[in-house]
Amino acid sequence: MRDRPSPTTRGAQPTAVSLDIVVCAPHGRSLSVLLVRAAAGARELWMLPWAWSVPGDAPDDHAMRVASEALGAKPAWMTQVGAIGNSRRHPGTAALSIGYVAVTAVRAKAPPGNSQWFPIAGLPALAPRHAALVTSAQLALRERLDTAPVAFRLLPATFTLTDLQEVYELLLGRRVHKASFRRSLQAAWLVEPTDEWRSEGRGRPAQLFRYAPRKRRGGRRGVRFELLGG
Amino acid sequence: MRDRPSPTTRGAQPTAVSLDIVVCAPHGRSLSVLLVRAAAGARELWMLPWAWSVPGDAPDDHAMRVASEALGAKPAWMTQVGAIGNSRRHPGTAALSIGYVAVTAVRAKAPPGNSQWFPIAGLPALAPRHAALVTSAQLALRERLDTAPVAFRLLPATFTLTDLQEVYELLLGRRVHKASFRRSLQAAWLVEPTDEWRSEGRGRPAQLFRYAPRKRRGGRRGVRFELLGG
DNA sequence: TGACATTAGTTTCAACACGCGACTAATTGA
DNA sequence: TCAATTAGTCGCGTGTTGAAACTAATGTCA
């Protein structure tokens, strides 16, 4: 039996493993993804930031360093989105890739050297494995939106409730009703108001809030079958 | 820069990668996990079924074969739960492990050779990486309970609604209310009744149902912040 | 055989959450 | 001073939820 487990590395077939990161930031009403220029002669001009995995190195830490290097700053949040093998081509011909999604707040300055932001809906051609990762990353963000503070990491430390709502709409891909959104937010004790207000040209100034989760409301709700159809 | 992306495998440091699978089945009111006996001289007597990754091989397919071999049958459902590196010891000293969780219906016959079921709350000592994977696997099952037919894959083709409810309680780790559970189930059009009834000793016989999802109810609901506390 | 325990399945109701439109509030600019 | 614009709230109709009480069908045992 070729694959019988063994207590040693005997039988192991070393694999070239890459860590590939989808770094996201909001840009207006759309998400942007950070790409780096590929080496001359590559089949695509752009690719996700990635690096070869180092055997003795914790992949999550390493991936964070790769993202930080491409972004010029440490991302505010990051998580794995899955491993992909040779079914789709990788730009560096890695046999196996571990995908990550990272988010960062609204960007102030341009990214370093050969990095550049692209709107997620208008990406240049990517190697198939990278294209698949972008899709997985977007799904992962949407899925974790209500179990991890993803939306807050896409915003600066203080923000208006309209800012927050726009991030939710961005990630969910649909509009949300203002009153319902604020009612739910208040019930969850996730934000607290600051003393500051922001006036954005016309209209009433908006109060600034900060992310300050208070307590776990033991709101265990009923089983939800809705997403299971089909 | 050590990790600069490259369009070739130059610079790649080949890694010994393992595929490790947490195979789960319900047993009474608890989940059981399939373990295999480790080779003589290993630090732990038991381990999760695992195999070395093969570079040219799709990891998901390969993991399914590993699970099938340990179980003696093909699992009914399987998904990745994440990659872990050297921060925790692997029984085969793999530098990197890709974890999977698989589920199968109530087991009729014993598993082959050196495989054995253990209740998830009373597992023997496992290598730290395997122990962490079991925890991740349980979390992953709970998370996907409402987006994948996990619960139905833990049951035979026909089942009573009480069976189904007990699987949900098993995976959620809490009791659910009978009437609410059935109401939600009916609204989601996930099961259909058969003509058969099962009499289990005392009490009124229960009707048998089968998994037969009908339509997608486009039930887009409000934003849910409840799980974000703390 | 008939009361009772046991398990399956339904009904009912109060409380709450949600979608939604309409409302008030504070500011800029004409 | 008034319209336009954006922020934020209120109230109502409706649907969902948790909970308990109810009916239904079977086996057990005196």
XYZ file of C-alpha atoms (C1' of nucleotides) in Angstrom:
520
model
C 0.000 0.000 0.000
C 1.706 3.101 -1.256
C 0.274 5.495 1.246
C 0.405 3.490 4.440
C 1.083 5.883 7.314
C 4.561 5.691 8.683
C 6.109 7.131 11.831
C 9.047 8.563 9.888
C 9.460 10.618 6.759
C 10.252 7.430 4.892
C 7.990 7.325 1.881
C 7.388 11.049 1.896
C 7.476 12.701 -1.527
C 8.602 16.263 -0.885
C 6.297 18.820 -2.414
C 6.881 22.384 -3.554
C 4.304 24.301 -1.506
C 3.380 27.936 -1.958
C 1.555 30.384 0.285
C -0.700 32.662 -1.764
C -2.503 35.642 -0.309
C -5.546 37.610 -1.439
C -5.135 41.005 0.226
C -8.368 43.014 0.182
C -9.254 46.612 0.937
C -12.413 48.620 0.280
C -12.246 51.225 -2.445
C -15.345 53.282 -2.789
C -18.199 50.877 -3.341
C -16.011 47.971 -4.429
C -13.383 45.662 -2.968
C -9.854 45.919 -4.290
C -7.247 43.170 -4.422
C -3.496 43.681 -4.209
C -1.488 42.156 -7.074
C 2.235 42.106 -7.749
C 3.915 42.279 -11.116
C 5.104 38.903 -12.339
C 8.628 38.294 -13.584
C 9.285 38.923 -17.252
C 8.313 35.968 -19.421
C 5.545 34.739 -17.165
C 2.262 33.785 -18.786
C 0.379 36.479 -16.869
C 1.550 39.994 -16.121
C 0.161 40.012 -12.585
C -0.215 37.533 -9.753
C -1.250 37.351 -6.115
C 1.543 37.914 -3.614
C 2.985 34.517 -2.821
C 6.093 32.735 -1.563
C 7.481 29.263 -1.290
C 6.673 27.602 1.995
C 9.661 26.928 4.248
C 9.435 23.511 5.902
C 10.334 24.593 9.428
C 8.214 27.715 9.333
C 4.656 28.161 10.627
C 2.682 28.774 7.428
C 0.300 31.280 9.016
C 3.152 33.466 10.271
C 4.982 33.176 7.005
C 1.897 34.112 5.032
C 1.461 37.170 7.224
C 5.003 38.253 6.400
C 4.410 37.763 2.694
C 1.250 39.876 2.891
C 2.996 42.572 4.910
C 5.778 42.771 2.372
C 3.429 43.194 -0.571
C 1.235 45.683 1.274
C 3.932 47.695 3.022
C 2.086 47.261 6.324
C 0.688 44.461 8.419
C -2.844 43.423 7.364
C -5.480 43.884 10.029
C -6.860 40.347 9.769
C -6.037 37.183 7.900
C -7.242 33.612 7.635
C -6.751 30.483 5.563
C -9.176 29.805 2.756
C -8.015 26.340 1.705
C -5.409 24.307 -0.137
C -5.418 23.726 -3.898
C -3.368 21.184 -5.806
C -2.404 20.659 -9.406
C -5.900 20.774 -10.832
C -5.285 24.455 -11.638
C -2.059 26.040 -12.826
C -0.033 28.093 -10.367
C 2.125 30.969 -11.677
C 5.202 29.501 -9.997
C 4.301 25.877 -10.739
C 3.824 25.074 -7.074
C 2.446 21.554 -6.685
C 0.361 22.666 -3.739
C -0.823 26.100 -2.633
C -2.254 27.226 0.679
C -4.550 30.169 0.118
C -5.119 33.035 2.536
C -7.334 36.083 2.578
C -6.160 39.229 4.355
C -7.928 42.536 4.886
C -6.676 45.998 5.636
C -8.318 49.326 6.340
C -8.831 51.996 3.741
C -5.418 52.580 2.251
C -3.828 55.961 2.650
C -0.658 55.692 0.637
C 0.239 53.669 -2.435
C 1.597 50.144 -1.959
C 5.329 49.555 -2.407
C 7.210 48.979 -5.652
C 5.644 46.402 -7.878
C 2.370 46.026 -5.958
C -0.826 47.569 -7.223
C -4.517 47.597 -6.298
C -7.156 46.342 -8.729
C -10.920 46.348 -8.304
C -12.035 42.776 -7.687
C -14.519 42.954 -10.555
C -11.864 44.095 -13.036
C -8.792 42.027 -12.335
C -6.246 41.416 -15.087
C -5.687 37.844 -16.272
C -4.429 35.607 -13.480
C -3.184 32.044 -13.404
C -6.198 29.761 -12.901
C -5.210 28.796 -9.385
C -5.013 32.444 -8.397
C -8.333 33.237 -10.015
C -9.907 30.402 -8.037
C -8.344 31.707 -4.853
C -9.825 35.163 -5.361
C -13.262 33.600 -5.635
C -12.708 31.481 -2.525
C -11.418 34.501 -0.657
C -14.500 36.540 -1.419
C -16.723 33.675 -0.272
C -14.685 33.228 2.899
C -15.047 36.901 3.784
C -18.786 36.712 3.331
C -19.045 33.551 5.410
C -17.010 34.858 8.301
C -18.634 38.259 8.311
C -20.787 37.321 11.276
C -18.249 35.261 13.212
C -15.131 37.411 12.913
C -14.698 41.189 12.973
C -13.910 41.279 9.258
C -15.906 44.410 8.510
C -14.243 46.386 11.290
C -10.791 45.470 10.007
C -11.686 46.986 6.666
C -12.252 50.331 8.386
C -10.043 52.725 10.333
C -10.231 52.795 14.125
C -13.185 55.182 14.088
C -15.878 55.204 11.463
C -19.435 56.280 10.872
C -22.292 53.804 10.886
C -22.840 54.568 7.224
C -19.209 53.552 6.564
C -19.810 50.291 8.390
C -23.034 49.636 6.537
C -21.319 50.218 3.199
C -18.663 47.641 4.085
C -21.350 45.119 4.924
C -23.083 45.826 1.631
C -19.770 45.458 -0.146
C -19.083 42.063 1.361
C -22.628 40.770 1.182
C -23.156 42.012 -2.348
C -26.571 43.441 -1.535
C -28.193 46.472 0.027
C -29.106 46.515 3.715
C -31.872 48.539 5.281
C -30.470 51.371 7.382
C -32.842 51.170 10.326
C -32.661 47.386 10.570
C -28.890 47.456 10.347
C -28.564 49.920 13.202
C -31.131 48.139 15.347
C -29.237 44.843 15.036
C -25.940 46.581 15.665
C -27.226 48.197 18.825
C -28.639 44.905 20.100
C -25.248 43.242 19.649
C -23.251 45.841 21.636
C -20.415 45.804 19.122
C -19.649 49.513 18.776
C -19.544 52.493 21.079
C -19.863 56.167 20.126
C -16.934 58.554 20.392
C -17.218 62.294 21.046
C -16.248 63.083 17.483
C -18.386 63.904 14.499
C -17.471 63.992 10.877
C -18.936 66.482 8.441
C -18.675 65.334 4.855
C -19.632 68.403 2.852
C -23.407 68.596 2.633
C -25.815 67.089 5.132
C -25.926 66.442 8.821
C -22.580 65.405 10.376
C -22.234 61.754 11.331
C -21.086 60.526 14.727
C -17.912 58.456 14.787
C -17.941 55.054 16.455
C -15.271 52.584 17.448
C -15.322 48.789 17.557
C -15.784 47.837 21.206
C -17.540 44.507 21.662
C -19.125 44.334 25.093
C -20.655 41.041 26.008
C -21.809 37.820 24.500
C -25.517 37.868 24.158
C -26.282 34.190 24.474
C -28.561 34.615 21.504
C -28.568 30.991 20.429
C -31.216 30.969 17.803
C -33.068 28.232 16.047
C -31.601 25.926 13.502
C -31.360 27.628 10.127
C -32.033 25.411 7.150
C -32.508 28.209 4.644
C -29.086 27.972 3.056
C -29.347 24.261 2.424
C -31.773 24.211 -0.493
C -31.224 22.789 -3.933
C 14.700 38.899 -0.258
C 14.427 35.222 0.503
C 10.799 34.786 -0.414
C 10.527 36.830 -3.561
C 8.019 35.185 -5.867
C 9.557 33.461 -8.821
C 8.028 32.064 -11.987
C 9.903 28.785 -11.643
C 10.461 26.292 -8.881
C 13.848 27.839 -8.285
C 14.092 28.684 -4.630
C 11.399 26.199 -3.629
C 12.186 24.229 -0.506
C 10.375 20.924 -0.933
C 8.170 20.079 1.992
C 6.949 16.748 3.352
C 3.178 17.253 3.323
C 0.630 14.942 4.918
C -3.123 14.604 4.446
C -4.817 13.887 7.779
C -8.476 12.970 8.089
C -10.929 13.159 10.962
C -13.600 10.593 10.059
C -16.749 11.065 12.146
C -19.857 8.992 12.726
C -22.651 9.307 15.283
C -22.756 6.736 18.061
C -25.724 7.072 20.358
C -25.664 10.593 21.707
C -22.009 11.231 20.891
C -19.769 11.602 17.868
C -17.135 8.962 17.261
C -13.814 9.416 15.485
C -11.964 6.747 13.530
C -8.368 6.162 14.607
C -5.732 3.761 13.292
C -3.103 1.977 15.326
C 0.312 3.607 15.043
C 3.445 1.652 14.181
C 5.335 0.094 17.076
C 7.662 2.546 18.768
C 5.588 5.631 18.006
C 5.004 8.086 20.815
C 1.251 7.539 20.707
C -0.580 4.266 20.225
C -3.231 5.766 17.951
C -3.402 8.396 15.250
C -5.777 9.841 12.686
C -5.730 8.138 9.298
C -3.170 10.005 7.191
C -0.856 9.683 4.197
C 1.964 11.544 2.543
C 0.807 13.906 -0.127
C 1.855 13.035 -3.664
C 2.957 16.137 -5.621
C 1.057 15.431 -8.814
C -2.091 14.268 -7.062
C -5.175 16.348 -6.258
C -5.119 16.480 -2.461
C -8.900 16.303 -2.060
C -9.144 13.103 -4.116
C -6.187 11.597 -2.373
C -7.610 12.418 1.051
C -10.868 10.732 0.061
C -8.946 7.571 -0.815
C -7.121 7.645 2.512
C -10.402 8.009 4.363
C -12.036 5.230 2.361
C -9.176 2.909 3.137
C -9.346 3.506 6.876
C -13.130 3.281 6.956
C -13.614 0.392 4.556
C -16.142 2.448 2.608
C -16.366 5.828 0.976
C -17.333 8.593 3.411
C -20.585 10.345 2.602
C -19.124 13.847 2.782
C -15.752 15.454 3.282
C -14.172 18.890 3.368
C -10.904 20.607 4.218
C -10.509 22.116 7.658
C -7.151 23.832 7.261
C -3.404 23.460 7.114
C -1.120 23.191 10.164
C 2.644 23.483 10.216
C 5.394 22.664 12.634
C 3.925 24.484 15.602
C 2.466 21.144 16.712
C 4.051 17.734 16.409
C 2.766 15.358 13.734
C 3.004 11.597 14.336
C 4.892 11.155 11.071
C 6.929 14.332 11.414
C 5.260 15.905 8.408
C 6.378 19.510 8.053
C 2.927 20.496 6.877
C -0.443 18.803 7.227
C -3.678 19.445 5.409
C -6.588 18.505 7.629
C -9.914 17.087 6.465
C -13.136 16.136 8.165
C -15.259 13.322 6.741
C -18.608 11.978 7.872
C -20.351 8.672 7.350
C -23.729 7.275 8.313
C -24.339 5.108 11.311
C -21.848 2.288 10.977
C -23.172 -1.224 10.564
C -20.040 -3.332 10.579
C -16.685 -2.894 12.264
C -13.973 -0.962 10.429
C -11.136 -2.868 8.802
C -7.962 -4.155 10.438
C -6.216 -1.643 12.581
C -8.942 1.009 12.531
C -11.182 1.565 15.527
C -13.909 4.002 16.617
C -13.493 6.137 19.722
C -15.993 8.574 21.250
C -14.792 12.093 20.545
C -14.929 12.994 24.227
C -12.770 10.029 25.212
C -10.002 9.819 22.654
C -6.698 8.210 23.557
C -3.573 10.354 23.551
C -2.876 11.794 20.090
C 0.012 13.752 18.673
C -0.681 17.467 19.291
C -1.297 18.224 15.652
C -3.903 15.486 15.474
C -5.567 16.650 18.652
C -5.812 20.152 17.196
C -7.285 18.758 13.993
C -10.024 16.944 15.886
C -11.019 20.222 17.517
C -10.968 22.056 14.175
C -12.980 19.284 12.590
C -15.715 19.505 15.192
C -15.886 23.272 14.726
C -15.989 22.918 10.945
C -18.908 20.485 11.146
C -20.823 22.895 13.339
C -20.113 25.821 11.042
C -21.176 24.049 7.884
C -24.233 22.467 9.401
C -26.476 25.032 7.759
C -24.693 25.350 4.425
C -23.981 21.700 3.592
C -26.052 18.548 4.159
C -23.712 17.371 6.907
C -26.430 16.112 9.223
C -28.074 14.029 6.491
C -24.764 12.365 5.660
C -24.504 11.183 9.243
C -27.786 9.289 8.836
C -28.922 6.402 6.666
C -31.038 7.088 3.599
C -34.235 7.121 5.642
C -34.524 8.370 9.181
C -37.017 9.698 11.674
C -37.225 13.368 12.493
C -36.132 12.545 16.015
C -32.996 10.929 14.559
C -32.301 14.074 12.577
C -32.890 16.289 15.567
C -30.488 14.227 17.660
C -27.773 14.633 15.026
C -28.277 18.371 15.078
C -28.057 18.376 18.855
C -24.934 16.269 18.649
C -23.211 18.662 16.283
C -24.459 21.846 17.892
C -23.739 20.662 21.400
C -27.091 21.887 22.701
C -30.717 20.881 22.819
C -33.167 22.253 20.271
C -36.924 22.493 20.616
C -38.874 19.814 18.855
C -41.671 21.980 17.491
C -39.359 24.768 16.334
C -37.033 22.273 14.707
C -39.820 20.652 12.726
C -41.367 23.955 11.757
C -38.052 25.208 10.316
C -37.473 21.905 8.590
C -40.856 21.991 6.930
C -40.358 25.579 5.794
C -37.060 24.642 4.140
C -38.481 21.736 2.093
C -35.467 19.560 2.821
C -37.107 16.230 3.593
C -40.049 14.281 2.295
C -41.988 11.554 4.100
C -41.836 7.932 2.998
C -44.607 5.372 3.466
C -42.663 3.588 6.161
C -42.919 3.860 9.900
C -40.531 2.649 12.523
C -41.674 1.288 15.868
C -38.959 1.433 18.476
C -40.364 -0.577 21.373
C -42.668 1.606 23.418
C -44.440 4.664 22.148
C -46.060 5.796 18.939
C -44.204 4.734 15.768
C -42.279 7.426 13.930
C -42.592 8.145 10.244
C -39.453 7.725 8.145
C -38.250 10.590 5.976
C -35.659 10.950 3.267
C -33.437 13.861 2.309
C -35.001 15.473 -0.744
C -34.269 19.194 -1.008
C -36.851 20.899 -3.184
C -36.209 24.542 -3.883
C -34.076 27.434 -2.818
C -36.008 29.734 -0.624
C -34.311 33.019 -1.297
C -34.572 33.851 2.370
C -32.002 36.633 2.543
C -32.287 37.754 6.115
C -30.871 40.636 8.049
C -27.311 41.017 9.157
C -26.573 38.846 12.160
C -24.143 40.285 14.669
C -24.931 37.916 17.514
C -21.940 35.653 17.036
C -19.454 38.505 17.065
C -19.469 39.348 20.759
C -16.604 39.314 23.222
C -59.089 -5.064 29.278
C -58.124 -0.824 30.753
C -55.028 2.517 33.093
C -50.555 4.238 32.416
C -46.020 5.150 30.623
C -43.691 6.333 26.529
C -42.661 8.309 22.343
C -44.433 11.028 18.032
C -46.316 14.861 16.284
C -49.420 19.368 16.370
C -51.465 23.537 18.125
C -51.454 27.788 20.289
C -49.744 31.949 22.087
C -46.824 35.612 23.611
C -42.582 37.826 22.687
C -39.515 39.339 19.655
C -37.031 40.417 15.198
C -37.332 42.092 10.734
C -38.497 44.828 6.462
C -40.109 49.030 5.318
C -41.714 53.545 4.855
C -42.169 57.753 6.985
C -40.569 60.729 10.060
C -37.184 64.213 12.573
C -32.439 66.445 12.815
C -28.500 69.030 11.382
C -25.857 70.858 8.097
C -24.526 73.350 3.234
C -25.609 76.294 -0.425
C -28.544 79.223 -3.152
C -35.374 81.461 4.332
C -35.842 77.545 1.767
C -34.385 73.500 -0.847
C -31.163 69.800 -0.956
C -28.545 66.438 1.352
C -27.111 63.268 4.622
C -27.765 61.303 9.564
C -30.505 59.104 12.555
C -35.222 57.448 14.718
C -40.044 55.852 15.097
C -43.864 52.952 14.461
C -46.365 49.400 12.284
C -47.493 45.039 9.981
C -45.721 40.580 9.455
C -43.138 36.555 10.118
C -40.145 33.721 13.299
C -39.048 31.924 17.635
C -39.286 29.521 22.226
C -42.157 27.338 25.224
C -45.730 24.738 26.991
C -49.802 22.350 26.357
C -52.164 19.504 23.626
C -53.496 15.112 20.702
C -52.107 10.507 18.818
C -50.474 5.818 18.683
C -48.182 2.308 20.582
C -46.347 -1.184 24.443
C -46.549 -2.706 29.454
C -48.553 -4.555 33.175
C -51.782 -5.143 36.769
